[in-house]
JSON list of C-alpha atoms in Angstrom, two decimals:
[
{"chain": "A", "resi": 15, "resn": "MET", "atom": "CA", "xyz": [-20.82, -19.45, 20.37]},
{"chain": "A", "resi": 16, "resn": "ASP", "atom": "CA", "xyz": [-21.10, -16.00, 18.85]},
{"chain": "A", "resi": 17, "resn": "ILE", "atom": "CA", "xyz": [-21.05, -15.65, 15.06]},
{"chain": "A", "resi": 18, "resn": "ARG", "atom": "CA", "xyz": [-19.89, -12.17, 14.16]},
{"chain": "A", "resi": 19, "resn": "LEU", "atom": "CA", "xyz": [-19.76, -10.25, 10.93]},
{"chain": "A", "resi": 20, "resn": "GLY", "atom": "CA", "xyz": [-16.08, -9.66, 10.12]},
{"chain": "A", "resi": 21, "resn": "GLY", "atom": "CA", "xyz": [-13.05, -10.51, 12.19]},
{"chain": "A", "resi": 22, "resn": "LEU", "atom": "CA", "xyz": [-10.51, -10.27, 9.39]},
{"chain": "A", "resi": 23, "resn": "GLU", "atom": "CA", "xyz": [-8.62, -7.57, 11.28]},
{"chain": "A", "resi": 24, "resn": "THR", "atom": "CA", "xyz": [-7.86, -9.90, 14.19]},
{"chain": "A", "resi": 25, "resn": "ALA", "atom": "CA", "xyz": [-4.64, -11.86, 14.60]},
{"chain": "A", "resi": 26, "resn": "GLN", "atom": "CA", "xyz": [-6.66, -14.96, 15.56]},
{"chain": "A", "resi": 27, "resn": "VAL", "atom": "CA", "xyz": [-8.61, -15.01, 12.28]},
{"chain": "A", "resi": 28, "resn": "GLY", "atom": "CA", "xyz": [-5.43, -14.20, 10.35]},
{"chain": "A", "resi": 29, "resn": "ALA", "atom": "CA", "xyz": [-3.74, -17.25, 11.88]},
{"chain": "A", "resi": 30, "resn": "LEU", "atom": "CA", "xyz": [-6.78, -19.45, 11.19]},
{"chain": "A", "resi": 31, "resn": "LEU", "atom": "CA", "xyz": [-6.84, -18.40, 7.52]},
{"chain": "A", "resi": 32, "resn": "ALA", "atom": "CA", "xyz": [-3.07, -18.92, 7.17]},
{"chain": "A", "resi": 33, "resn": "GLU", "atom": "CA", "xyz": [-3.49, -22.42, 8.59]},
{"chain": "A", "resi": 34, "resn": "HIS", "atom": "CA", "xyz": [-6.35, -23.01, 6.14]},
{"chain": "A", "resi": 35, "resn": "VAL", "atom": "CA", "xyz": [-4.21, -22.13, 3.13]},
{"chain": "A", "resi": 36, "resn": "GLU", "atom": "CA", "xyz": [-1.23, -24.09, 4.46]},
{"chain": "A", "resi": 37, "resn": "ASP", "atom": "CA", "xyz": [-3.36, -27.23, 4.86]},
{"chain": "A", "resi": 38, "resn": "MET", "atom": "CA", "xyz": [-4.86, -26.87, 1.40]},
{"chain": "A", "resi": 39, "resn": "ARG", "atom": "CA", "xyz": [-1.39, -26.48, -0.16]},
{"chain": "A", "resi": 40, "resn": "ARG", "atom": "CA", "xyz": [-0.17, -29.52, 1.74]},
{"chain": "A", "resi": 41, "resn": "TYR", "atom": "CA", "xyz": [-2.59, -31.73, -0.23]},
{"chain": "A", "resi": 42, "resn": "SER", "atom": "CA", "xyz": [-3.05, -29.85, -3.52]},
{"chain": "A", "resi": 43, "resn": "PRO", "atom": "CA", "xyz": [-0.67, -28.03, -5.88]},
{"chain": "A", "resi": 44, "resn": "PRO", "atom": "CA", "xyz": [-0.70, -24.20, -5.65]},
{"chain": "A", "resi": 45, "resn": "GLU", "atom": "CA", "xyz": [-2.61, -23.79, -8.93]},
{"chain": "A", "resi": 46, "resn": "SER", "atom": "CA", "xyz": [-5.39, -25.96, -7.49]},
{"chain": "A", "resi": 47, "resn": "VAL", "atom": "CA", "xyz": [-5.84, -23.93, -4.29]},
{"chain": "A", "resi": 48, "resn": "PRO", "atom": "CA", "xyz": [-8.50, -21.24, -4.85]},
{"chain": "A", "resi": 49, "resn": "ALA", "atom": "CA", "xyz": [-8.16, -19.84, -1.32]},
{"chain": "A", "resi": 50, "resn": "LEU", "atom": "CA", "xyz": [-8.62, -16.12, -0.83]},
{"chain": "A", "resi": 51, "resn": "ASP", "atom": "CA", "xyz": [-6.26, -13.95, 1.16]},
{"chain": "A", "resi": 52, "resn": "ARG", "atom": "CA", "xyz": [-7.54, -11.44, 3.72]},
{"chain": "A", "resi": 53, "resn": "ASP", "atom": "CA", "xyz": [-7.55, -8.56, 1.21]},
{"chain": "A", "resi": 54, "resn": "ARG", "atom": "CA", "xyz": [-9.70, -10.54, -1.24]},
{"chain": "A", "resi": 55, "resn": "LEU", "atom": "CA", "xyz": [-12.06, -11.51, 1.58]},
{"chain": "A", "resi": 56, "resn": "ARG", "atom": "CA", "xyz": [-12.70, -7.78, 2.16]},
{"chain": "A", "resi": 57, "resn": "THR", "atom": "CA", "xyz": [-14.13, -7.08, -1.31]},
{"chain": "A", "resi": 58, "resn": "PRO", "atom": "CA", "xyz": [-17.75, -5.93, -1.77]},
{"chain": "A", "resi": 59, "resn": "ASP", "atom": "CA", "xyz": [-18.91, -9.23, -3.33]},
{"chain": "A", "resi": 60, "resn": "LEU", "atom": "CA", "xyz": [-17.96, -11.13, -0.16]},
{"chain": "A", "resi": 61, "resn": "THR", "atom": "CA", "xyz": [-19.37, -11.27, 3.36]},
{"chain": "A", "resi": 62, "resn": "PHE", "atom": "CA", "xyz": [-17.15, -12.80, 6.03]},
{"chain": "A", "resi": 63, "resn": "TRP", "atom": "CA", "xyz": [-18.12, -14.15, 9.45]},
{"chain": "A", "resi": 64, "resn": "SER", "atom": "CA", "xyz": [-16.09, -15.53, 12.33]},
{"chain": "A", "resi": 65, "resn": "ALA", "atom": "CA", "xyz": [-17.29, -17.69, 15.20]},
{"chain": "A", "resi": 66, "resn": "TRP", "atom": "CA", "xyz": [-16.04, -16.96, 18.71]},
{"chain": "A", "resi": 67, "resn": "GLU", "atom": "CA", "xyz": [-16.23, -18.24, 22.24]},
{"chain": "A", "resi": 68, "resn": "GLY", "atom": "CA", "xyz": [-15.01, -15.36, 24.38]},
{"chain": "A", "resi": 69, "resn": "ALA", "atom": "CA", "xyz": [-11.68, -14.22, 22.94]},
{"chain": "A", "resi": 70, "resn": "GLU", "atom": "CA", "xyz": [-11.04, -17.50, 21.10]},
{"chain": "A", "resi": 71, "resn": "VAL", "atom": "CA", "xyz": [-11.83, -17.89, 17.40]},
{"chain": "A", "resi": 72, "resn": "LEU", "atom": "CA", "xyz": [-13.61, -21.16, 16.65]},
{"chain": "A", "resi": 73, "resn": "GLY", "atom": "CA", "xyz": [-14.01, -20.91, 12.89]},
{"chain": "A", "resi": 74, "resn": "CYS", "atom": "CA", "xyz": [-14.93, -18.79, 9.91]},
{"chain": "A", "resi": 75, "resn": "ALA", "atom": "CA", "xyz": [-16.87, -18.79, 6.66]},
{"chain": "A", "resi": 76, "resn": "ALA", "atom": "CA", "xyz": [-17.59, -16.40, 3.82]},
{"chain": "A", "resi": 77, "resn": "LEU", "atom": "CA", "xyz": [-20.31, -15.97, 1.22]},
{"chain": "A", "resi": 78, "resn": "ARG", "atom": "CA", "xyz": [-19.48, -14.64, -2.24]},
{"chain": "A", "resi": 79, "resn": "GLU", "atom": "CA", "xyz": [-22.18, -13.46, -4.61]},
{"chain": "A", "resi": 80, "resn": "LEU", "atom": "CA", "xyz": [-21.64, -14.98, -8.04]},
{"chain": "A", "resi": 81, "resn": "ASP", "atom": "CA", "xyz": [-24.82, -13.44, -9.43]},
{"chain": "A", "resi": 82, "resn": "PRO", "atom": "CA", "xyz": [-28.14, -12.28, -7.91]},
{"chain": "A", "resi": 83, "resn": "THR", "atom": "CA", "xyz": [-29.38, -15.88, -7.55]},
{"chain": "A", "resi": 84, "resn": "HIS", "atom": "CA", "xyz": [-26.18, -17.81, -6.88]},
{"chain": "A", "resi": 85, "resn": "GLY", "atom": "CA", "xyz": [-23.80, -17.63, -3.92]},
{"chain": "A", "resi": 86, "resn": "GLU", "atom": "CA", "xyz": [-20.56, -19.44, -3.17]},
{"chain": "A", "resi": 87, "resn": "LEU", "atom": "CA", "xyz": [-19.43, -20.70, 0.22]},
{"chain": "A", "resi": 88, "resn": "LYS", "atom": "CA", "xyz": [-15.78, -19.68, 0.72]},
{"chain": "A", "resi": 89, "resn": "SER", "atom": "CA", "xyz": [-13.11, -19.93, 3.40]},
{"chain": "A", "resi": 90, "resn": "MET", "atom": "CA", "xyz": [-14.98, -22.39, 5.60]},
{"chain": "A", "resi": 91, "resn": "ARG", "atom": "CA", "xyz": [-12.63, -23.41, 8.41]},
{"chain": "A", "resi": 92, "resn": "THR", "atom": "CA", "xyz": [-12.90, -24.72, 11.96]},
{"chain": "A", "resi": 93, "resn": "ALA", "atom": "CA", "xyz": [-9.99, -24.33, 14.38]},
{"chain": "A", "resi": 94, "resn": "PRO", "atom": "CA", "xyz": [-8.51, -27.80, 15.03]},
{"chain": "A", "resi": 95, "resn": "ALA", "atom": "CA", "xyz": [-9.23, -27.66, 18.76]},
{"chain": "A", "resi": 96, "resn": "HIS", "atom": "CA", "xyz": [-12.93, -27.11, 18.06]},
{"chain": "A", "resi": 97, "resn": "ARG", "atom": "CA", "xyz": [-13.64, -29.68, 15.37]},
{"chain": "A", "resi": 98, "resn": "ARG", "atom": "CA", "xyz": [-16.59, -32.04, 15.86]},
{"chain": "A", "resi": 99, "resn": "ARG", "atom": "CA", "xyz": [-18.22, -29.59, 18.27]},
{"chain": "A", "resi": 100, "resn": "GLY", "atom": "CA", "xyz": [-20.83, -28.06, 15.97]},
{"chain": "A", "resi": 101, "resn": "VAL", "atom": "CA", "xyz": [-18.84, -25.03, 14.80]},
{"chain": "A", "resi": 102, "resn": "ALA", "atom": "CA", "xyz": [-18.95, -25.87, 11.10]},
{"chain": "A", "resi": 103, "resn": "ALA", "atom": "CA", "xyz": [-22.65, -26.73, 11.27]},
{"chain": "A", "resi": 104, "resn": "ALA", "atom": "CA", "xyz": [-23.45, -23.42, 12.98]},
{"chain": "A", "resi": 105, "resn": "LEU", "atom": "CA", "xyz": [-21.45, -21.45, 10.41]},
{"chain": "A", "resi": 106, "resn": "LEU", "atom": "CA", "xyz": [-23.02, -23.38, 7.54]},
{"chain": "A", "resi": 107, "resn": "ASP", "atom": "CA", "xyz": [-26.52, -22.77, 8.96]},
{"chain": "A", "resi": 108, "resn": "HIS", "atom": "CA", "xyz": [-25.66, -19.07, 9.17]},
{"chain": "A", "resi": 109, "resn": "VAL", "atom": "CA", "xyz": [-24.40, -18.83, 5.59]},
{"chain": "A", "resi": 110, "resn": "VAL", "atom": "CA", "xyz": [-27.34, -20.81, 4.17]},
{"chain": "A", "resi": 111, "resn": "ALA", "atom": "CA", "xyz": [-29.81, -18.60, 6.05]},
{"chain": "A", "resi": 112, "resn": "GLU", "atom": "CA", "xyz": [-28.13, -15.52, 4.63]},
{"chain": "A", "resi": 113, "resn": "GLY", "atom": "CA", "xyz": [-28.22, -16.99, 1.13]},
{"chain": "A", "resi": 114, "resn": "ARG", "atom": "CA", "xyz": [-31.93, -17.60, 1.48]},
{"chain": "A", "resi": 115, "resn": "ARG", "atom": "CA", "xyz": [-32.47, -14.11, 2.88]},
{"chain": "A", "resi": 116, "resn": "ARG", "atom": "CA", "xyz": [-30.69, -12.68, -0.16]},
{"chain": "A", "resi": 117, "resn": "GLY", "atom": "CA", "xyz": [-32.99, -14.65, -2.46]},
{"chain": "A", "resi": 118, "resn": "TYR", "atom": "CA", "xyz": [-30.35, -17.00, -3.85]},
{"chain": "A", "resi": 119, "resn": "THR", "atom": "CA", "xyz": [-31.72, -20.12, -5.47]},
{"chain": "A", "resi": 120, "resn": "ARG", "atom": "CA", "xyz": [-28.52, -22.05, -4.88]},
{"chain": "A", "resi": 121, "resn": "LEU", "atom": "CA", "xyz": [-25.24, -22.08, -3.02]},
{"chain": "A", "resi": 122, "resn": "SER", "atom": "CA", "xyz": [-22.18, -23.78, -4.43]},
{"chain": "A", "resi": 123, "resn": "LEU", "atom": "CA", "xyz": [-18.74, -24.61, -3.12]},
{"chain": "A", "resi": 124, "resn": "GLU", "atom": "CA", "xyz": [-15.39, -26.00, -4.15]},
{"chain": "A", "resi": 125, "resn": "THR", "atom": "CA", "xyz": [-13.50, -28.33, -1.84]},
{"chain": "A", "resi": 126, "resn": "GLY", "atom": "CA", "xyz": [-10.56, -30.65, -2.21]},
{"chain": "A", "resi": 127, "resn": "ALA", "atom": "CA", "xyz": [-10.66, -34.04, -3.93]},
{"chain": "A", "resi": 128, "resn": "PRO", "atom": "CA", "xyz": [-7.80, -35.70, -1.97]},
{"chain": "A", "resi": 129, "resn": "ALA", "atom": "CA", "xyz": [-8.72, -38.09, 0.84]},
{"chain": "A", "resi": 130, "resn": "GLU", "atom": "CA", "xyz": [-7.81, -35.50, 3.48]},
{"chain": "A", "resi": 131, "resn": "PHE", "atom": "CA", "xyz": [-10.87, -33.47, 2.43]},
{"chain": "A", "resi": 132, "resn": "ALA", "atom": "CA", "xyz": [-13.30, -36.40, 2.85]},
{"chain": "A", "resi": 133, "resn": "PRO", "atom": "CA", "xyz": [-14.66, -35.13, 6.21]},
{"chain": "A", "resi": 134, "resn": "ALA", "atom": "CA", "xyz": [-15.61, -31.81, 4.59]},
{"chain": "A", "resi": 135, "resn": "ARG", "atom": "CA", "xyz": [-17.25, -33.52, 1.60]},
{"chain": "A", "resi": 136, "resn": "THR", "atom": "CA", "xyz": [-19.16, -35.82, 3.95]},
{"chain": "A", "resi": 137, "resn": "MET", "atom": "CA", "xyz": [-20.43, -32.88, 6.01]},
{"chain": "A", "resi": 138, "resn": "TYR", "atom": "CA", "xyz": [-21.54, -30.96, 2.93]},
{"chain": "A", "resi": 139, "resn": "ALA", "atom": "CA", "xyz": [-23.30, -34.04, 1.49]},
{"chain": "A", "resi": 140, "resn": "ALA", "atom": "CA", "xyz": [-25.08, -34.64, 4.80]},
{"chain": "A", "resi": 141, "resn": "TYR", "atom": "CA", "xyz": [-26.27, -31.03, 4.66]},
{"chain": "A", "resi": 142, "resn": "GLY", "atom": "CA", "xyz": [-27.78, -31.62, 1.20]},
{"chain": "A", "resi": 143, "resn": "PHE", "atom": "CA", "xyz": [-25.04, -30.41, -1.12]},
{"chain": "A", "resi": 144, "resn": "THR", "atom": "CA", "xyz": [-24.74, -32.58, -4.22]},
{"chain": "A", "resi": 145, "resn": "PRO", "atom": "CA", "xyz": [-21.93, -32.92, -6.76]},
{"chain": "A", "resi": 146, "resn": "CYS", "atom": "CA", "xyz": [-22.00, -30.51, -9.68]},
{"chain": "A", "resi": 147, "resn": "GLY", "atom": "CA", "xyz": [-19.69, -29.27, -12.38]},
{"chain": "A", "resi": 148, "resn": "PRO", "atom": "CA", "xyz": [-17.42, -26.26, -12.16]},
{"chain": "A", "resi": 149, "resn": "PHE", "atom": "CA", "xyz": [-19.24, -22.95, -11.65]},
{"chain": "A", "resi": 150, "resn": "GLY", "atom": "CA", "xyz": [-18.32, -19.27, -11.68]},
{"chain": "A", "resi": 151, "resn": "PRO", "atom": "CA", "xyz": [-14.58, -18.86, -12.30]},
{"chain": "A", "resi": 152, "resn": "TYR", "atom": "CA", "xyz": [-13.70, -22.53, -11.82]},
{"chain": "A", "resi": 153, "resn": "VAL", "atom": "CA", "xyz": [-12.56, -25.12, -14.38]},
{"chain": "A", "resi": 154, "resn": "ASP", "atom": "CA", "xyz": [-12.31, -28.89, -14.08]},
{"chain": "A", "resi": 155, "resn": "ASP", "atom": "CA", "xyz": [-9.42, -29.81, -11.81]},
{"chain": "A", "resi": 156, "resn": "GLU", "atom": "CA", "xyz": [-8.52, -33.26, -10.52]},
{"chain": "A", "resi": 157, "resn": "PHE", "atom": "CA", "xyz": [-7.86, -31.74, -7.08]},
{"chain": "A", "resi": 158, "resn": "SER", "atom": "CA", "xyz": [-11.32, -30.13, -6.80]},
{"chain": "A", "resi": 159, "resn": "VAL", "atom": "CA", "xyz": [-14.82, -31.34, -6.02]},
{"chain": "A", "resi": 160, "resn": "PHE", "atom": "CA", "xyz": [-17.72, -29.00, -6.78]},
{"chain": "A", "resi": 161, "resn": "MET", "atom": "CA", "xyz": [-21.00, -29.20, -4.89]},
{"chain": "A", "resi": 162, "resn": "THR", "atom": "CA", "xyz": [-24.25, -27.24, -4.87]},
{"chain": "A", "resi": 163, "resn": "LEU", "atom": "CA", "xyz": [-27.31, -26.85, -2.67]},
{"chain": "A", "resi": 164, "resn": "VAL", "atom": "CA", "xyz": [-30.67, -25.79, -4.07]},
{"chain": "A", "resi": 165, "resn": "LEU", "atom": "CA", "xyz": [-32.29, -23.16, -1.85]},
{"chain": "A", "resi": 166, "resn": "ASP", "atom": "CA", "xyz": [-36.01, -23.53, -2.46]},
{"chain": "A", "resi": 167, "resn": "THR", "atom": "CA", "xyz": [-37.32, -21.75, 0.63]},
{"chain": "A", "resi": 168, "resn": "PRO", "atom": "CA", "xyz": [-36.37, -18.08, 0.91]},
{"chain": "A", "resi": 169, "resn": "LEU", "atom": "CA", "xyz": [-36.38, -16.68, 4.44]},
{"chain": "A", "resi": 170, "resn": "SER", "atom": "CA", "xyz": [-37.94, -13.34, 5.31]},
{"chain": "A", "resi": 171, "resn": "GLU", "atom": "CA", "xyz": [-36.17, -12.38, 8.49]},
{"chain": "A", "resi": 172, "resn": "THR", "atom": "CA", "xyz": [-33.83, -9.75, 9.84]},
{"chain": "A", "resi": 173, "resn": "PRO", "atom": "CA", "xyz": [-30.68, -9.72, 7.69]},
{"chain": "A", "resi": 174, "resn": "VAL", "atom": "CA", "xyz": [-28.07, -11.84, 9.40]},
{"chain": "A", "resi": 175, "resn": "SER", "atom": "CA", "xyz": [-25.28, -9.88, 7.71]},
{"chain": "A", "resi": 176, "resn": "GLU", "atom": "CA", "xyz": [-26.17, -6.66, 9.52]},
{"chain": "A", "resi": 177, "resn": "THR", "atom": "CA", "xyz": [-26.10, -7.80, 13.13]},
{"chain": "A", "resi": 178, "resn": "PRO", "atom": "CA", "xyz": [-24.02, -10.30, 15.07]},
{"chain": "A", "resi": 179, "resn": "VAL", "atom": "CA", "xyz": [-25.86, -13.49, 15.88]},
{"chain": "A", "resi": 180, "resn": "SER", "atom": "CA", "xyz": [-25.32, -15.33, 19.13]},
{"chain": "A", "resi": 181, "resn": "LYS", "atom": "CA", "xyz": [-25.61, -19.08, 19.00]},
{"chain": "A", "resi": 182, "resn": "THR", "atom": "CA", "xyz": [-26.79, -20.43, 22.30]},
{"chain": "A", "resi": 183, "resn": "GLN", "atom": "CA", "xyz": [-26.16, -24.06, 21.50]},
{"chain": "A", "resi": 184, "resn": "ALA", "atom": "CA", "xyz": [-23.69, -25.54, 23.94]},
{"chain": "A", "resi": 185, "resn": "LEU", "atom": "CA", "xyz": [-20.37, -26.74, 22.67]},
{"chain": "A", "resi": 186, "resn": "ALA", "atom": "CA", "xyz": [-19.73, -30.37, 23.47]},
{"chain": "A", "resi": 187, "resn": "PRO", "atom": "CA", "xyz": [-16.72, -30.99, 25.68]}
]
């Protein structure tokens, strides 16, 4: 698995993001879907990564800076054919490491409240994210769950946002 900075210009990532928004709108009303389109994912406050195996996109994730100490996980998605193979965990590890490198003290996220989002909430909770109230631009919404992760150990390593990172972990069949 190769996690690369960018990928928004590719048709594969475009299709993955379109599927992401379509799924979210299937279970939540449009006003409760805070998904970002490709243009918004290209703004200076956001960093976007895509995970690949050869020419096939496996997933994506983005990190938005809310302020100098607080980042938001955005646009986390795994391609259906690659779920339960470690893609989301690798992307989440990558984003958390970048948050620590930037000196953030916490990362937050918004995910869906309907039952269809339970696997995502379970994964985030297992990673250490805990429920919190709305943050940044969000307001209370019955279709949203807000979670945060305290980052208490900053990393001092080569910036992950400047170079592609290859993940050598094998993908399970």
